[in-house]
Short mmCIF file of C-alpha atoms in Angstrom, two decimals:
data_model
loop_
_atom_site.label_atom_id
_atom_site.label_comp_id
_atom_site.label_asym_id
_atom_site.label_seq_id
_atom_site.Cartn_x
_atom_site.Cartn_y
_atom_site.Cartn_z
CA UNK A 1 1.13 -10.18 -7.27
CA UNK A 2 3.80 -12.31 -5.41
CA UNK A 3 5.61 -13.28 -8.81
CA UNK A 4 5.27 -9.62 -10.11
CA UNK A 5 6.91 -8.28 -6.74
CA UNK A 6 9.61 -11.21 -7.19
CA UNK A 7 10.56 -9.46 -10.42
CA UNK A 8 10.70 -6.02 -8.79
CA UNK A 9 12.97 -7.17 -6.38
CA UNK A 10 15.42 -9.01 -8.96
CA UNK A 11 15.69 -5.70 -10.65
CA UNK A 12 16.59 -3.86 -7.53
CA UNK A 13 18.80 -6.26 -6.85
CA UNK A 14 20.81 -6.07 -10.08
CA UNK A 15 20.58 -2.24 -10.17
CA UNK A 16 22.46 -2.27 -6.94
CA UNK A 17 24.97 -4.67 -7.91
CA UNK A 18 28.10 -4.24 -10.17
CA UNK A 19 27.07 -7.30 -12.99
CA UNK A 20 26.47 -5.52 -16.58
CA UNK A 21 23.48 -8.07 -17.36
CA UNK A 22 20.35 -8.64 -15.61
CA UNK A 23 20.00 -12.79 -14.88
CA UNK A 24 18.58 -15.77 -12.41
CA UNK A 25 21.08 -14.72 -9.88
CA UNK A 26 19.57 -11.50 -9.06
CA UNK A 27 15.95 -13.69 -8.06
CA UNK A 28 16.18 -15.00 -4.27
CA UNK A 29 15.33 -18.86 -3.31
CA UNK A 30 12.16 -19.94 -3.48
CA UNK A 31 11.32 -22.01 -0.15
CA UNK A 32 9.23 -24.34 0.45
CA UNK A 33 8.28 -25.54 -3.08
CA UNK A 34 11.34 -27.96 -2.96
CA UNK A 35 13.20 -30.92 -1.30
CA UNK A 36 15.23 -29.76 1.72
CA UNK A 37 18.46 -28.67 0.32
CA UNK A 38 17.77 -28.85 -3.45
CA UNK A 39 16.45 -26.14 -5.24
CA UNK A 40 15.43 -27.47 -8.88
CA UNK A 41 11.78 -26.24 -8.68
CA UNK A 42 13.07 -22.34 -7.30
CA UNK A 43 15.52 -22.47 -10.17
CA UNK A 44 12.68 -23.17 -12.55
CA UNK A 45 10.53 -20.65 -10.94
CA UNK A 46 13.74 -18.64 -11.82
CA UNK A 47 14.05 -19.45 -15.38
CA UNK A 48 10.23 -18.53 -15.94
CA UNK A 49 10.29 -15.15 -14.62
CA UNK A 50 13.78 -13.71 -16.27
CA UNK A 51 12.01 -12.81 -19.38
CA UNK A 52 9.59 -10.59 -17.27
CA UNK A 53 12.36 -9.37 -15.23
CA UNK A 54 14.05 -8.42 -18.67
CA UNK A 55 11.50 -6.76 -20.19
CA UNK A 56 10.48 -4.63 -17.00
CA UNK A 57 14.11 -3.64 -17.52
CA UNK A 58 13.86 -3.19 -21.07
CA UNK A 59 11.07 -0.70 -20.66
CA UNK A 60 13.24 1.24 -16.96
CA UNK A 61 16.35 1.34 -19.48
CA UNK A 62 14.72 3.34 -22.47
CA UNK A 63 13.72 7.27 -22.20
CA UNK A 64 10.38 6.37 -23.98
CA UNK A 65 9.25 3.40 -21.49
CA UNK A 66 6.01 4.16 -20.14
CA UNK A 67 5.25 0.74 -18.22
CA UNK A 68 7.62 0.73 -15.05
CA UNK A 69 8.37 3.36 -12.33
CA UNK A 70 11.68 4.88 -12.79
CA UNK A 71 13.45 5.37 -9.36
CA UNK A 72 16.43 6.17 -8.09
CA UNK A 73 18.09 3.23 -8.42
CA UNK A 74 17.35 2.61 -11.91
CA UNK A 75 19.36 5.73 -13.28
CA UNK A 76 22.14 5.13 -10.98
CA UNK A 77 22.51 1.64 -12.64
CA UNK A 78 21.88 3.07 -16.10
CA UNK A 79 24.79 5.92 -15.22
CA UNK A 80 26.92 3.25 -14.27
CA UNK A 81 26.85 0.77 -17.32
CA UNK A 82 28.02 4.39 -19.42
CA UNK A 83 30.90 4.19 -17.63
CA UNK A 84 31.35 7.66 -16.68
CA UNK A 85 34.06 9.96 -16.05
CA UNK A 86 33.53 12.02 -13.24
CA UNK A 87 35.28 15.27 -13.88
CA UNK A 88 37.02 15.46 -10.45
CA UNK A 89 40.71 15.27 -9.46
CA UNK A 90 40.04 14.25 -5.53
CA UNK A 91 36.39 11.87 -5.01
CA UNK A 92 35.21 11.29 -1.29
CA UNK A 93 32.75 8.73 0.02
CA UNK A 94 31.09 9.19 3.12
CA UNK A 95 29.92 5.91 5.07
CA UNK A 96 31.93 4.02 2.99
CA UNK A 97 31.60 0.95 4.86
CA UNK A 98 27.45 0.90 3.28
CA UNK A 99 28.67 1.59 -0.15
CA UNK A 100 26.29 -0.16 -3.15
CA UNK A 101 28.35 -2.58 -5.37
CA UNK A 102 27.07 -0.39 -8.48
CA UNK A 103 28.63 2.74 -6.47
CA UNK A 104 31.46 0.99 -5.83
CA UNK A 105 32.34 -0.34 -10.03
CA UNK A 106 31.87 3.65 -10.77
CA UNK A 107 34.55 4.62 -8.16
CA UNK A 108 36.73 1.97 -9.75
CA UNK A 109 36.34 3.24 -12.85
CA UNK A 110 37.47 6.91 -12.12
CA UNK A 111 41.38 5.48 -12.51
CA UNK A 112 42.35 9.77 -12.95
CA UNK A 113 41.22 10.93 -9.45
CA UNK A 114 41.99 10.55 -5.83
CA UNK A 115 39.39 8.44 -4.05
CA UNK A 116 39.03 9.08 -0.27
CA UNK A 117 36.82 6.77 1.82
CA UNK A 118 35.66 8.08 4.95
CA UNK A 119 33.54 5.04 7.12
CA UNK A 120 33.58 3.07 10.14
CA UNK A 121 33.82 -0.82 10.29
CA UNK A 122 31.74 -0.98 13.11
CA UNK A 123 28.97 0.70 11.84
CA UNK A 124 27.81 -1.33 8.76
CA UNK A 125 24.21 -1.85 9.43
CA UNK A 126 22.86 -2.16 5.93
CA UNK A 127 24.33 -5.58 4.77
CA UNK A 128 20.99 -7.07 4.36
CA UNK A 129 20.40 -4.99 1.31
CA UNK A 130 22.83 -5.67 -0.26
CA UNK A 131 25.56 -2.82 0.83
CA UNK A 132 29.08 -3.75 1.26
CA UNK A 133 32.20 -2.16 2.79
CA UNK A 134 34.11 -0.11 0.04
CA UNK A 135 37.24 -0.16 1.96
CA UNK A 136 37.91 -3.80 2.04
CA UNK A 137 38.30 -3.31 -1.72
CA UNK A 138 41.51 -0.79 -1.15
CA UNK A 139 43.59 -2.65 1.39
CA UNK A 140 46.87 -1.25 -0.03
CA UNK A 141 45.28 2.43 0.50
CA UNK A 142 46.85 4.47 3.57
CA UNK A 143 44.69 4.60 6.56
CA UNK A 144 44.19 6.89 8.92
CA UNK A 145 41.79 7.52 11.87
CA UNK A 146 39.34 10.48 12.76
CA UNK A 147 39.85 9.32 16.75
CA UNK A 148 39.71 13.56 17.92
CA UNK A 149 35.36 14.14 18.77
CA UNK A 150 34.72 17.91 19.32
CA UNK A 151 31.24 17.14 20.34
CA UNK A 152 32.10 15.62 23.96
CA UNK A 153 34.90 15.67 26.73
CA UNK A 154 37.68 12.87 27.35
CA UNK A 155 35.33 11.51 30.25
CA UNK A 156 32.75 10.76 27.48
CA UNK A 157 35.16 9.58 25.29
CA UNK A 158 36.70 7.07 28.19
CA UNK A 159 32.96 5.41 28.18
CA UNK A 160 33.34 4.79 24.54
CA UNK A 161 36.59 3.25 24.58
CA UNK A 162 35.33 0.62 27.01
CA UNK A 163 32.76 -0.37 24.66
CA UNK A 164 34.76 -0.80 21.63
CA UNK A 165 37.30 -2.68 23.91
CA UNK A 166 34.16 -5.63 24.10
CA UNK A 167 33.41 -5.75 20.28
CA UNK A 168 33.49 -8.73 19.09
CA UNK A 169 35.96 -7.83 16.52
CA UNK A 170 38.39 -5.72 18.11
CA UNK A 171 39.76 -2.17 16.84
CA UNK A 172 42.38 -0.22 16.85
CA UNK A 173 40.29 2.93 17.10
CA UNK A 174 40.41 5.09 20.39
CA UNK A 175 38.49 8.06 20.53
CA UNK A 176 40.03 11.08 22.02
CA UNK A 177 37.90 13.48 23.35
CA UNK A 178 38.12 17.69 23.52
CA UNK A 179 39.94 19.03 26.81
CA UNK A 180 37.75 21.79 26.56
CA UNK A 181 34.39 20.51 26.83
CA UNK A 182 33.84 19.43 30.19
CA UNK A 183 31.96 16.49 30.35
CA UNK A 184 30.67 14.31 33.16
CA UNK A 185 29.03 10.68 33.85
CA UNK A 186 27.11 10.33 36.29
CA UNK A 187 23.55 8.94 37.66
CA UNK A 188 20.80 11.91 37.19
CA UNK A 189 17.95 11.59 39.11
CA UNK A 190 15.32 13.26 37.30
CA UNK A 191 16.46 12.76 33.16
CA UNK A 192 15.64 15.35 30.57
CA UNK A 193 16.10 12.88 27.60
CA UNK A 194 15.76 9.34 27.08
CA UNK A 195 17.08 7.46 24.07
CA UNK A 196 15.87 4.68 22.93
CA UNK A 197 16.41 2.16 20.18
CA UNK A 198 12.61 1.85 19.13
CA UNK A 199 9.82 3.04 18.15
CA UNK A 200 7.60 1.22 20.64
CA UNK A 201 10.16 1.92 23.51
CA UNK A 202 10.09 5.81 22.77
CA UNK A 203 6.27 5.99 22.24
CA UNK A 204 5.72 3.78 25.97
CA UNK A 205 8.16 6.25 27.57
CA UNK A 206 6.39 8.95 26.16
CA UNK A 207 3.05 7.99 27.01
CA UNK A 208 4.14 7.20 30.63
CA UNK A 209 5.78 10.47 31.04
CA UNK A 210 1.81 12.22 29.89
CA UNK A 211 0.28 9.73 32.56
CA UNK A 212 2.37 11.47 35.34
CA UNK A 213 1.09 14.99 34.13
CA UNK A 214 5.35 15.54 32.35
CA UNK A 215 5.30 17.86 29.06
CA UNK A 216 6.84 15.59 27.07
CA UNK A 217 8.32 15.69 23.22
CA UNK A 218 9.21 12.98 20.99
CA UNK A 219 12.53 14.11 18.70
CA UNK A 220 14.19 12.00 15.78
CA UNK A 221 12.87 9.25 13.79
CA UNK A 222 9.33 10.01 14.48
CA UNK A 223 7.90 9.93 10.93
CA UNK A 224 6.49 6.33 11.08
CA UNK A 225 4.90 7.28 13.94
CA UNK A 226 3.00 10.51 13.28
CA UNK A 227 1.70 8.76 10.24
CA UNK A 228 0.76 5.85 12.04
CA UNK A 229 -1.11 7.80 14.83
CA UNK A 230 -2.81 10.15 12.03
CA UNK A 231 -3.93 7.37 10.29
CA UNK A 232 -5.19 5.81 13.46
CA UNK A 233 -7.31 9.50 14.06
CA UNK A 234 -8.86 8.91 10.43
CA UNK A 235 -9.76 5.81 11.02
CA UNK A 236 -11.88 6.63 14.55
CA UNK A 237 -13.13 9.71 12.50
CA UNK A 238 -14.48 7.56 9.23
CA UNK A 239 -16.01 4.60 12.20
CA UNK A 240 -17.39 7.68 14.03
CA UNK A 241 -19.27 8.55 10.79
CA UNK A 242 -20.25 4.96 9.98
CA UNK A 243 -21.77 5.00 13.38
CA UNK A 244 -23.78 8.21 13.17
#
């Protein structure tokens, strides 16, 4: 099962990347099964599943295959080794800056059109699949930036600008926001809304909030955690059985 899911992850990997063939590259290391620093028994490990890989691919590539389950990615990778044309004079990208490599190679190849890249530096969160940032790969285009928010007031917007003045990296971005929204910051005694950056922070704040007698609602995100509680009801309900 571990080798078989090694193989379904090469493929994914190489349907999200640019290269034309499927190869050892596209596997991850294989710790612990080697001396520290050398890698000749993950490379073999390597070598020994490519065929598998390429046959699993063989069978996602062909309208009859019957073996493999056809996803998304698949036909995005299959689109993009037709080279297509897309039959557009101006092509946008939203969040540009978490662009596939595969997306990327078909925006290249659409020489005829405008491209326009929308995306924020600052915001590129999916690296670790993978994603890169399109726009480094245009750094001859013009550039221009969306600084104006209609969602908030300039008070708002002053808040923001001191946090992207302690990035790391620093910017050249400063958000402007609309005179006519008026907009405060300021301590609130008794909050309406929370935000927070988990799951397990929203569902403790939650659950507090029910302990002190609050109507409470949980909003955004929440998927994982209806299914988790629902599954956690079954569960009581099928032991409840077992018990009767």
């Amino acid at each position: 099962a571990f080798l078989a899911g090694q193989v379904t992850q090469a493929i994914r990997k190489f349907c999200q990347s640019a290269d034309s063939k499927l190869g050892v590259k596209h596997f991850q290391k294989f710790d612990g099964i080697d001396e520290a620093g050398k890698y000749n028994n993950s490379d073999k490990v390597k070598d020994y599943l490519l065929p598998f890989a390429q046959r699993a691919w063989a069978d996602l590539s062909d309208p009859a295959g019957t073996v493999m389950p056809f996803n998304h990615d698949c036909y995005v990778k299959i689109w993009s080794m037709e080279r297509p044309v897309i039959a557009a004079d101006y092509i946008l990208l939203d969040e540009a800056q978490d662009t596939a490599p595969v997306m990327l190679s078909i925006l290249q190849q659409q020489t005829h059109a405008l491209l326009i890249l929308v995306g924020d530096d600052n915001q590129q969160i999916y690296e670790w699949r993978g994603a890169i940032n399109a726009m480094t790969a245009f750094p001859g285009a013009p550039r221009k930036l969306l600084s104006q928010s209609f969602r908030f007031g300039q008070t708002v917007a002053d808040v923001a600008n001191s946090v992207l003045a302690g990035l790391e990296e620093p910017t050249d971005l400063v958000i402007q926001g609309l005179p006519s929204i008026p907009t405060r910051v300021c301590p609130v005694a008794e909050p309406r809304c929370y935000l927070y950056r988990t799951n397990a922070g929203a569902i403790g704040k939650l659950m507090s909030a029910i302990d002190e007698g609050k109507r409470s609602h949980l909003i955004g995100g929440t998927g994982e955690v209806v299914a988790f509680c629902r599954a956690a009801l079954d569960l009581q309900y099928l032991w409840g059985r077992q018990c009767k």
